[in-house]
Short mmCIF file of C-alpha atoms and ligand atoms in Angstrom, two decimals:
data_model
loop_
_atom_site.label_atom_id
_atom_site.label_comp_id
_atom_site.label_asym_id
_atom_site.label_seq_id
_atom_site.Cartn_x
_atom_site.Cartn_y
_atom_site.Cartn_z
CA MET A 25 -18.22 -7.56 -14.97
CA SER A 26 -18.25 -9.75 -11.23
CA GLY A 27 -16.72 -9.73 -8.17
CA ASN A 28 -18.32 -10.76 -4.39
CA ASN A 29 -17.69 -8.73 -1.61
CA LYS A 30 -21.02 -7.02 -1.63
CA ILE A 31 -21.28 -4.45 1.34
CA ASP A 32 -24.60 -5.16 3.28
CA THR A 33 -24.80 -2.18 6.03
CA GLY A 34 -27.37 -4.31 7.51
CA ILE A 35 -30.35 -1.59 7.46
CA GLY A 36 -33.49 -1.62 5.87
CA ASN A 37 -35.00 1.52 4.87
CA THR A 38 -34.88 3.70 2.04
CA GLY A 39 -33.57 7.06 0.87
CA GLU A 40 -37.05 7.94 0.16
CA SER A 41 -38.39 6.87 3.58
CA ARG A 42 -35.79 8.44 5.26
CA LYS A 43 -36.53 12.11 3.70
CA LYS A 44 -40.71 11.22 4.29
CA SER A 45 -39.92 10.38 8.29
CA GLY A 46 -38.78 14.10 9.27
CA ALA A 47 -36.60 12.17 12.08
CA ARG A 48 -34.94 14.86 13.79
CA SER A 49 -32.33 14.84 17.46
CA GLY A 50 -32.73 16.65 20.07
CA SER A 51 -29.99 20.03 17.96
CA GLY A 52 -32.39 20.10 15.32
CA ALA A 53 -29.88 18.13 12.76
CA GLU A 54 -31.99 14.65 11.35
CA LYS A 55 -31.21 11.92 13.76
CA LEU A 56 -28.29 9.60 12.99
CA ALA A 57 -29.39 6.47 11.48
CA ILE A 58 -26.76 5.32 15.17
CA HIS A 59 -29.58 6.85 17.00
CA GLY A 60 -32.19 4.97 15.43
CA GLY A 61 -32.55 7.83 12.61
CA LEU A 62 -32.88 6.43 8.54
CA PRO A 63 -29.45 6.13 6.92
CA VAL A 64 -28.68 8.02 4.39
CA ARG A 65 -28.53 4.71 1.77
CA THR A 66 -29.15 1.17 2.14
CA GLU A 67 -27.73 -0.50 -1.27
CA PRO A 68 -24.47 -1.63 -1.92
CA PHE A 69 -21.30 0.57 -3.15
CA HIS A 70 -19.15 -1.26 -5.53
CA ALA A 71 -17.27 -4.69 -4.99
CA TRP A 72 -14.09 -5.89 -5.53
CA PRO A 73 -12.22 -7.48 -6.18
CA VAL A 74 -13.85 -7.39 -9.99
CA PHE A 75 -13.50 -9.91 -12.82
CA ASP A 76 -14.36 -9.89 -16.53
CA LYS A 77 -14.25 -13.11 -19.51
CA ARG A 78 -10.72 -11.79 -20.37
CA GLU A 79 -9.25 -12.93 -17.02
CA GLU A 80 -10.79 -16.44 -17.28
CA GLU A 81 -9.54 -16.28 -20.86
CA LEU A 82 -6.05 -15.88 -19.38
CA LEU A 83 -6.71 -17.90 -16.63
CA LEU A 84 -7.75 -20.29 -19.00
CA GLN A 85 -4.33 -20.05 -21.16
CA ALA A 86 -2.14 -20.51 -19.30
CA LEU A 87 -4.06 -23.72 -17.26
CA LYS A 88 -3.56 -25.17 -21.12
CA SER A 89 0.29 -24.21 -21.42
CA LEU A 90 1.26 -26.30 -19.03
CA ASP A 91 4.01 -23.61 -18.18
CA TRP A 92 2.78 -22.93 -14.43
CA SER A 93 5.91 -21.75 -12.68
CA PHE A 94 9.63 -20.68 -12.75
CA ASN A 95 9.20 -17.70 -15.68
CA GLY A 96 6.17 -18.67 -16.91
CA PRO A 97 5.26 -16.98 -20.03
CA LEU A 98 2.36 -14.48 -18.60
CA GLU A 99 4.74 -14.10 -15.40
CA LEU A 100 7.37 -12.58 -17.43
CA LYS A 101 5.00 -10.27 -19.42
CA PHE A 102 3.45 -9.44 -16.98
CA ALA A 103 6.58 -8.15 -15.22
CA GLU A 104 7.64 -6.85 -18.31
CA MET A 105 4.06 -4.90 -18.81
CA PHE A 106 4.05 -3.35 -15.27
CA SER A 107 8.19 -2.25 -14.81
CA LYS A 108 6.42 -0.13 -18.05
CA PHE A 109 3.67 0.84 -16.21
CA HIS A 110 5.98 2.29 -13.97
CA ASP A 111 8.65 3.55 -15.65
CA ALA A 112 10.74 0.99 -14.06
CA PRO A 113 13.79 -0.69 -16.56
CA PHE A 114 13.87 -4.36 -13.85
CA GLY A 115 10.74 -5.94 -11.85
CA PHE A 116 10.02 -9.16 -10.50
CA CYS A 117 7.09 -11.12 -9.51
CA VAL A 118 7.04 -11.92 -5.96
CA VAL A 119 5.71 -13.61 -3.32
CA ASN A 120 3.58 -10.97 -1.85
CA GLY A 121 4.39 -7.65 -1.14
CA SER A 122 5.95 -8.22 2.28
CA VAL A 123 8.66 -10.54 1.03
CA SER A 124 9.56 -7.74 -2.03
CA LEU A 125 10.44 -5.18 1.00
CA GLU A 126 12.34 -7.62 2.71
CA ILE A 127 14.46 -8.17 -0.94
CA ALA A 128 15.17 -4.89 -0.62
CA LEU A 129 16.84 -4.65 2.42
CA LYS A 130 18.63 -7.74 1.67
CA ILE A 131 20.34 -6.49 -1.56
CA ALA A 132 20.60 -3.00 -0.21
CA ASP A 133 23.07 -4.74 2.10
CA ILE A 134 20.90 -3.69 6.06
CA ARG A 135 22.82 -5.41 8.23
CA PRO A 136 21.72 -6.35 12.04
CA GLY A 137 22.40 -2.52 14.36
CA ASP A 138 21.43 -0.95 10.82
CA GLU A 139 18.84 1.73 11.12
CA VAL A 140 15.80 1.99 8.60
CA ILE A 141 13.81 5.57 8.78
CA VAL A 142 10.42 4.42 8.33
CA PRO A 143 7.08 6.22 9.08
CA PRO A 144 4.80 4.99 11.60
CA LEU A 145 1.69 5.18 9.82
CA THR A 146 1.30 1.86 7.63
CA TRP A 147 0.74 -1.59 7.60
CA MET A 148 3.07 -3.46 10.05
CA GLY A 149 4.88 -5.13 7.53
CA THR A 150 6.42 -1.98 6.25
CA ALA A 151 8.53 -1.82 9.25
CA ALA A 152 8.88 -5.88 10.15
CA SER A 153 10.66 -6.49 7.36
CA VAL A 154 13.54 -4.35 8.83
CA LEU A 155 13.33 -6.99 11.85
CA PHE A 156 14.06 -9.39 9.71
CA LYS A 157 17.31 -8.42 9.14
CA ASN A 158 17.79 -7.34 12.77
CA ALA A 159 17.91 -3.96 11.72
CA VAL A 160 17.00 -1.21 13.55
CA PRO A 161 13.13 1.08 12.58
CA VAL A 162 13.67 4.07 13.17
CA PHE A 163 10.21 5.50 13.10
CA VAL A 164 9.83 9.73 12.23
CA ASP A 165 6.19 11.10 11.76
CA ILE A 166 3.79 11.78 8.89
CA GLU A 167 3.36 14.69 7.37
CA PRO A 168 -1.26 16.78 8.25
CA ASP A 169 -1.62 16.84 4.71
CA THR A 170 -0.67 14.16 3.09
CA TYR A 171 0.11 11.61 5.63
CA CYS A 172 3.23 10.30 4.33
CA ILE A 173 6.62 10.67 5.81
CA ASP A 174 7.81 14.22 6.45
CA PRO A 175 11.42 15.41 5.21
CA ASP A 176 12.03 18.05 7.57
CA LEU A 177 12.14 15.06 10.40
CA VAL A 178 13.31 12.04 7.85
CA GLU A 179 16.35 14.85 7.55
CA ALA A 180 16.95 15.61 11.40
CA ALA A 181 16.26 11.23 12.21
CA ILE A 182 19.32 10.73 10.57
CA THR A 183 22.62 9.46 12.20
CA PRO A 184 25.71 7.92 11.69
CA ARG A 185 23.77 4.36 11.62
CA THR A 186 21.12 4.85 9.48
CA ARG A 187 21.14 2.69 6.37
CA ALA A 188 17.79 3.73 4.45
CA ILE A 189 15.01 5.32 3.85
CA ILE A 190 11.17 3.56 2.77
CA PRO A 191 8.30 6.11 2.25
CA VAL A 192 5.50 4.86 2.04
CA HIS A 193 2.99 6.43 -0.98
CA LEU A 194 0.21 5.77 1.90
CA TYR A 195 -3.54 5.17 0.46
CA GLY A 196 -2.84 6.35 -2.65
CA ASN A 197 -0.71 10.37 -2.17
CA MET A 198 3.54 10.25 -2.42
CA ALA A 199 5.82 11.15 0.27
CA ASP A 200 7.82 13.59 -1.07
CA MET A 201 10.13 12.10 -3.86
CA ASP A 202 12.12 15.41 -4.67
CA ARG A 203 13.53 16.06 -1.00
CA ILE A 204 13.62 11.93 -0.01
CA MET A 205 16.29 11.48 -2.75
CA GLU A 206 18.00 14.71 -2.52
CA ILE A 207 19.12 13.69 1.10
CA ALA A 208 18.99 10.29 0.40
CA GLU A 209 21.53 11.07 -2.10
CA LYS A 210 23.37 13.38 0.14
CA ARG A 211 23.65 10.83 2.63
CA GLY A 212 24.46 8.09 0.73
CA LEU A 213 21.19 6.52 1.63
CA THR A 214 18.95 3.66 -0.12
CA VAL A 215 15.35 5.04 -0.60
CA ILE A 216 13.28 1.66 -1.03
CA GLU A 217 9.18 2.91 -2.24
CA ASP A 218 6.50 1.27 -0.49
CA CYS A 219 4.29 1.16 -3.27
CA ALA A 220 1.77 -0.93 -1.96
CA HIS A 221 -1.12 1.84 -1.96
CA THR A 222 0.03 3.35 -5.19
CA HIS A 223 -0.30 1.46 -7.94
CA GLY A 224 0.50 3.40 -11.44
CA SER A 225 0.64 6.81 -9.44
CA LYS A 226 3.67 8.85 -11.26
CA TRP A 227 5.29 11.57 -9.55
CA ARG A 228 6.18 14.42 -12.12
CA GLY A 229 5.74 11.71 -14.67
CA LYS A 230 7.35 9.37 -13.49
CA GLY A 231 6.38 6.22 -12.25
CA ALA A 232 5.55 5.18 -8.01
CA GLY A 233 8.86 2.68 -7.16
CA SER A 234 10.86 3.61 -10.04
CA ILE A 235 12.11 6.96 -8.11
CA GLY A 236 13.74 5.17 -5.07
CA ASP A 237 16.10 2.72 -5.65
CA PHE A 238 14.06 -0.04 -5.78
CA GLY A 239 9.59 -0.38 -5.78
CA SER A 240 7.78 -2.39 -3.68
CA PHE A 241 4.15 -3.62 -4.51
CA SER A 242 1.66 -5.96 -3.64
CA PHE A 243 -1.43 -7.59 -5.16
CA GLN A 244 -2.91 -8.52 -2.01
CA GLN A 245 -6.92 -8.88 -1.88
CA SER A 246 -7.87 -5.48 -1.13
CA LYS A 247 -4.79 -3.65 -3.62
CA LEU A 248 -5.46 -1.46 -7.07
CA ILE A 249 -4.96 -5.03 -8.77
CA THR A 250 -4.66 -8.11 -7.17
CA SER A 251 -4.19 -12.16 -7.63
CA GLY A 252 -5.35 -12.78 -4.58
CA GLU A 253 -1.94 -12.52 -2.72
CA GLY A 254 1.02 -11.64 -4.71
CA GLY A 255 3.72 -8.91 -4.90
CA PHE A 256 7.00 -6.95 -6.89
CA ILE A 257 9.87 -5.69 -7.05
CA MET A 258 11.58 -2.82 -9.46
CA THR A 259 15.06 -1.57 -9.99
CA LYS A 260 16.58 1.08 -11.73
CA LYS A 261 19.94 -0.66 -11.73
CA GLU A 262 20.88 -3.46 -13.37
CA ALA A 263 23.38 -4.62 -10.85
CA PHE A 264 20.46 -5.17 -8.32
CA ALA A 265 18.01 -7.03 -10.68
CA GLU A 266 20.89 -9.67 -10.76
CA GLU A 267 21.05 -10.28 -6.72
CA ILE A 268 17.22 -9.89 -6.75
CA TYR A 269 16.74 -12.75 -9.46
CA ALA A 270 19.03 -15.04 -7.32
CA TYR A 271 17.68 -14.16 -4.04
CA LYS A 272 13.75 -15.25 -5.30
CA HIS A 273 15.18 -18.08 -7.43
CA VAL A 274 17.34 -19.74 -4.61
CA GLY A 275 20.22 -17.94 -4.84
CA TYR A 276 20.95 -18.95 -8.30
CA HIS A 277 22.38 -15.71 -10.62
CA ARG A 278 20.07 -15.67 -13.84
CA LYS A 279 23.74 -16.02 -15.61
CA GLY A 280 24.96 -18.58 -13.38
CA LYS A 281 25.86 -22.09 -12.74
CA MET A 282 23.93 -24.34 -10.09
CA TRP A 283 26.02 -26.15 -7.96
CA ASN A 284 24.83 -29.32 -9.48
CA PHE A 285 23.88 -28.30 -12.46
CA PHE A 286 25.62 -26.76 -15.50
CA TYR A 287 22.69 -25.43 -18.34
CA GLU A 288 23.72 -24.44 -22.18
CA GLY A 289 22.39 -23.43 -25.30
CA ASP A 290 18.17 -23.05 -25.38
CA TYR A 291 16.25 -23.76 -22.65
CA ASP A 292 13.26 -21.86 -23.86
CA LYS A 293 11.26 -25.62 -23.57
CA GLY A 294 12.74 -26.59 -20.62
CA LEU A 295 12.37 -27.50 -16.94
CA LEU A 296 14.36 -24.06 -16.45
CA LYS A 297 14.55 -22.08 -19.36
CA GLY A 298 18.10 -21.13 -19.60
CA ALA A 299 18.27 -19.57 -16.51
CA PHE A 300 21.25 -20.38 -15.12
CA ILE A 301 23.50 -19.72 -18.11
CA GLY A 302 26.95 -18.72 -17.57
CA GLU A 303 29.26 -19.23 -15.34
CA LYS A 304 28.18 -16.89 -12.00
CA LYS A 305 27.97 -18.97 -9.11
CA ASN A 306 25.55 -18.74 -6.87
CA THR A 307 26.72 -16.78 -4.30
CA PHE A 308 24.17 -16.37 -0.98
CA ILE A 309 20.90 -18.02 0.18
CA GLY A 310 18.31 -17.25 -1.16
CA HIS A 311 14.82 -17.95 -1.35
CA ASN A 312 11.69 -19.30 -3.24
CA TYR A 313 9.82 -16.68 -3.61
CA ARG A 314 8.71 -17.77 -6.76
CA PHE A 315 5.00 -16.67 -8.35
CA ASN A 316 2.92 -18.63 -11.04
CA ASP A 317 1.30 -18.19 -14.07
CA PHE A 318 -2.31 -18.47 -12.68
CA GLN A 319 -1.09 -15.36 -11.08
CA ALA A 320 0.26 -13.71 -13.92
CA ALA A 321 -2.70 -14.60 -15.97
CA VAL A 322 -5.36 -12.39 -13.27
CA LEU A 323 -2.62 -9.70 -12.76
CA LEU A 324 -2.71 -8.94 -16.95
CA ALA A 325 -6.11 -8.82 -17.43
CA GLN A 326 -6.48 -6.69 -13.87
CA LEU A 327 -3.20 -4.27 -15.04
CA GLU A 328 -5.34 -3.88 -18.24
CA ARG A 329 -8.52 -2.45 -16.50
CA LEU A 330 -6.36 -0.30 -13.77
CA PRO A 331 -5.76 3.00 -16.39
CA ALA A 332 -9.43 3.79 -16.87
CA GLN A 333 -10.12 2.97 -13.36
CA ILE A 334 -7.71 5.54 -12.10
CA ARG A 335 -9.00 7.63 -13.96
CA LYS A 336 -12.49 7.35 -13.14
CA ARG A 337 -10.87 7.01 -9.07
CA GLU A 338 -9.48 10.68 -9.59
CA GLU A 339 -12.64 11.74 -11.52
CA ASN A 340 -14.81 10.70 -8.33
CA ALA A 341 -12.31 11.44 -6.17
CA ALA A 342 -12.37 15.13 -6.61
CA ILE A 343 -15.72 15.41 -6.84
CA LEU A 344 -15.94 14.61 -3.15
CA SER A 345 -13.27 17.12 -1.95
CA GLN A 346 -15.29 19.41 -3.72
CA GLY A 347 -18.49 18.21 -1.67
CA LEU A 348 -15.73 17.78 1.40
CA SER A 349 -14.32 20.66 1.79
CA ALA A 350 -18.13 22.35 2.06
CA ILE A 351 -18.50 21.03 5.01
CA ASN A 352 -17.15 22.58 8.28
CA GLY A 353 -14.18 21.17 9.17
CA VAL A 354 -14.00 18.43 7.31
CA LYS A 355 -10.94 18.83 5.23
CA PRO A 356 -9.59 16.12 2.20
CA MET A 357 -6.01 15.12 1.65
CA ARG A 358 -3.10 18.12 -0.25
CA ARG A 359 -3.04 16.36 -3.49
CA ASP A 360 0.53 17.74 -3.87
CA PRO A 361 0.65 19.16 -7.37
CA ARG A 362 4.10 17.07 -8.48
CA VAL A 363 2.09 14.08 -8.98
CA SER A 364 0.99 13.83 -11.78
CA ARG A 365 -1.54 10.92 -11.47
CA GLN A 366 -2.67 9.82 -8.14
CA SER A 367 -3.90 6.37 -7.73
CA TYR A 368 -6.39 6.22 -4.72
CA TYR A 369 -5.86 2.77 -2.87
CA GLN A 370 -8.59 4.66 -0.33
CA TYR A 371 -9.47 8.22 -0.56
CA VAL A 372 -9.12 9.64 2.93
CA PHE A 373 -10.31 12.99 5.02
CA ARG A 374 -10.19 14.96 8.49
CA CYS A 375 -12.42 15.84 10.18
CA GLY A 376 -11.26 18.45 12.45
CA ILE A 377 -10.86 17.73 16.04
CA GLU A 378 -12.32 21.35 16.97
CA GLU A 379 -15.30 21.34 14.42
CA PHE A 380 -16.06 17.62 15.30
CA LEU A 381 -16.04 18.96 19.63
CA GLY A 382 -13.39 16.28 19.75
CA VAL A 383 -15.28 12.87 18.53
CA LYS A 384 -13.16 9.72 18.30
CA SER A 385 -12.49 8.68 14.55
CA THR A 386 -13.68 5.52 15.58
CA GLN A 387 -17.13 6.90 16.33
CA ILE A 388 -17.75 8.94 13.18
CA ARG A 389 -16.51 5.92 11.71
CA ASP A 390 -19.75 4.09 13.65
CA ALA A 391 -22.26 6.78 12.58
CA LEU A 392 -21.22 7.09 8.83
CA ARG A 393 -21.30 2.67 8.70
CA ALA A 394 -24.67 3.53 9.62
CA GLU A 395 -25.82 5.22 7.70
CA GLY A 396 -24.94 3.10 4.69
CA ILE A 397 -21.53 4.55 3.98
CA SER A 398 -18.24 2.25 3.22
CA CYS A 399 -15.42 3.53 5.71
CA GLY A 400 -12.28 2.50 8.35
CA ILE A 401 -9.92 4.44 10.28
CA VAL A 402 -6.48 4.76 9.56
CA TYR A 403 -3.85 2.04 11.03
CA ASP A 404 -2.42 2.41 13.99
CA PRO A 405 0.80 4.02 14.91
CA VAL A 406 3.05 0.74 14.33
CA TYR A 407 4.59 1.35 17.32
CA ARG A 408 2.20 1.02 19.18
CA CYS A 409 1.86 -2.96 18.54
CA PRO A 410 3.36 -4.84 21.12
CA LEU A 411 6.36 -6.31 18.50
CA PHE A 412 8.05 -3.50 18.92
CA SER A 413 7.86 -3.23 22.76
CA PRO A 414 11.75 -4.12 24.51
CA ASP A 415 10.05 -6.34 26.69
CA THR A 416 9.46 -9.06 23.64
CA GLY A 417 12.72 -10.38 23.31
CA GLY A 418 10.46 -13.13 21.09
CA TYR A 419 11.29 -11.40 17.87
CA PRO A 420 14.55 -11.43 15.62
CA PHE A 421 15.87 -7.66 16.81
CA LYS A 422 17.60 -8.92 19.93
CA PHE A 423 19.37 -4.69 20.45
CA SER A 424 22.77 -6.91 20.68
CA ASP A 425 24.51 -5.63 17.66
CA TYR A 426 22.88 -2.05 18.52
CA GLY A 427 25.18 -1.13 21.38
CA GLU A 428 21.61 0.93 22.48
CA LYS A 429 18.54 0.84 24.07
CA VAL A 430 15.12 1.54 21.79
CA LYS A 431 12.62 2.21 23.84
CA TYR A 432 9.90 2.63 21.44
CA ASP A 433 7.05 2.30 24.72
CA GLU A 434 8.14 5.94 25.40
CA LEU A 435 7.38 6.90 21.92
CA TYR A 436 4.18 9.35 20.45
CA LEU A 437 4.40 11.31 17.25
CA LYS A 438 1.75 13.76 17.01
CA VAL A 439 0.58 13.97 13.33
CA VAL A 440 0.11 10.26 13.77
CA GLU A 441 -1.19 10.15 16.62
CA THR A 442 -4.14 12.19 16.28
CA ALA A 443 -4.55 11.20 12.47
CA ALA A 444 -5.60 7.72 13.91
CA THR A 445 -7.54 8.31 17.18
CA HIS A 446 -9.35 11.78 16.04
CA GLU A 447 -9.21 12.77 12.27
CA ALA A 448 -8.82 10.38 9.92
CA ILE A 449 -11.53 8.70 7.97
CA THR A 450 -11.16 6.34 4.95
CA ILE A 451 -13.09 5.23 1.59
CA PRO A 452 -11.87 1.85 0.33
CA HIS A 453 -10.77 2.47 -3.32
CA GLU A 454 -13.38 0.13 -4.96
CA VAL A 455 -16.07 3.13 -3.96
CA LEU A 456 -14.52 5.53 -5.99
CA LEU A 457 -15.30 2.70 -9.23
CA GLY A 458 -18.89 3.89 -8.20
CA SER A 459 -21.68 6.59 -9.48
CA ARG A 460 -22.12 10.46 -8.77
CA LYS A 461 -25.05 9.52 -6.99
CA ASP A 462 -22.05 6.96 -4.73
CA ILE A 463 -20.27 9.86 -3.88
CA SER A 464 -23.48 13.09 -3.43
CA ASP A 465 -24.06 10.09 -0.50
CA ILE A 466 -20.89 10.31 1.45
CA ILE A 467 -21.16 13.84 1.14
CA GLU A 468 -24.46 14.13 2.42
CA ALA A 469 -23.92 11.21 5.30
CA VAL A 470 -20.29 13.30 6.50
CA ALA A 471 -22.30 16.96 6.97
CA LYS A 472 -24.97 14.53 8.47
CA VAL A 473 -22.34 13.33 11.34
CA ARG A 474 -20.87 16.64 11.51
CA LYS A 475 -24.28 18.24 12.44
CA ASN A 476 -24.66 16.14 15.34
CA ARG A 477 -21.37 15.83 16.50
CA ASP A 478 -22.52 17.28 20.26
CA ILE A 479 -24.73 14.32 20.34
CA LEU A 480 -22.43 11.76 19.25
CA LYS A 481 -19.97 14.15 22.14
CA GLU A 482 -22.59 13.87 24.70
CA THR A 483 -23.86 10.15 24.74
CA GLY A 484 -20.32 8.82 23.74
CA ARG A 485 -21.13 6.86 20.05
C1 PLP B 7 1.81 -0.17 2.88
C2 PLP B 7 2.12 -1.88 2.82
N1 PLP B 7 3.16 -2.15 2.50
C3 PLP B 7 3.61 -4.02 2.39
C4 PLP B 7 2.31 -4.22 2.79
C5 PLP B 7 2.75 -6.07 2.67
O1 PLP B 7 2.01 -6.37 1.03
P1 PLP B 7 1.57 -7.67 1.53
O2 PLP B 7 -0.23 -8.11 1.75
O3 PLP B 7 1.21 -8.11 -0.23
O4 PLP B 7 2.46 -8.82 2.28
C6 PLP B 7 1.25 -3.90 2.71
C7 PLP B 7 -0.08 -4.64 2.40
O5 PLP B 7 -1.27 -4.40 2.78
C8 PLP B 7 0.65 -2.26 3.12
O6 PLP B 7 -0.15 -2.59 2.62
#
């Protein structure tokens, strides 16, 4: 299997020489690599993305088919398989996972001035999709132990203007879909699951993305299956499926009549392959949000590999959680027992503020990276992005239909702020595809950083 993004830690010493060196910090702990000690490891972790002969074979098949776009055979096959994998009856490939959210909001008829509840800890595209509809993102804080949107706070944030909720299954954890669906059904709200981080997860045996009204996925390069870029939207409602089809195909319905053509018969070998048979006319403006068969070729191969990768990540994550839990102040995220299959996009753990003496998460990240560990921190709260400053004025949302000012600059949501500044460290999913030794190196490095927390605090780095 091949992959090109080897992680170069830029550190030359081996673990063996480190053990012999006895380099120590003032606190009696082994000196951190960031302070001149020897790193825990120097070898790269598992690479991402990966491919093998299967991608090559399917890409060649797509190439030779001369059927590269507009419901190509591999696209239709992938759409069917990916939907089934998540227990959704309808699903469509689209250009990316931002557009798929926008499509869901469009089909849900979200209008200017409507409120859409979103978590503050997510990629900004989740909230930006709401702005594309000139609607108002309402940020609701997350649960401290899953980092997914807190259902109690969702309920409290509902106003007469609320029309939809976008729970994000963040880093592979799943939002509490029982509570969210209960709240939404009671209030007649649309639920759009943002599944960009959780291809293949299941909630009480049901696939992520098939529980709410819509499920949205991304196939951008860092994601759990990837064609470089790409997205997917699924739904359980046939009427929505027809609208999605039309919206991604320039407004033409599957069983429809184009404004200047009328197709009859079997078009399987023709350019448009029977897409527009019937009487229904295109009734709304749509985009060209189409996919191509080369993307589908790569994704089909990646999907074949996904179940085994999910199992491997789950196994390694369990070992990592066990090891990290033994370190004072380190807390893995809670896995809700209703998550019957957990597909990790990132493995996240928390470093307790008191036990780490308030050392910032950026310091912990930098210290771990110097130890040769591939890691990061979580997103900044989305409402901090200048796009949400009322003074910006340049983005689509002008507040004109809303009638009151939204002041995101005064927003401070405690759980997300703590996660972003102090607590959370992320490990990319490809690391979980590695060996047991990789996992024990991570545990060793975190323990080493924990032991040196007073020096990190003193030096500020
Ligand atoms: C949570 C979340 N939602 C939406 C998106 C948007 O997906 P894309 O990059 O395919 O547009 C991303 C991408 O990283 C994401 O992480």
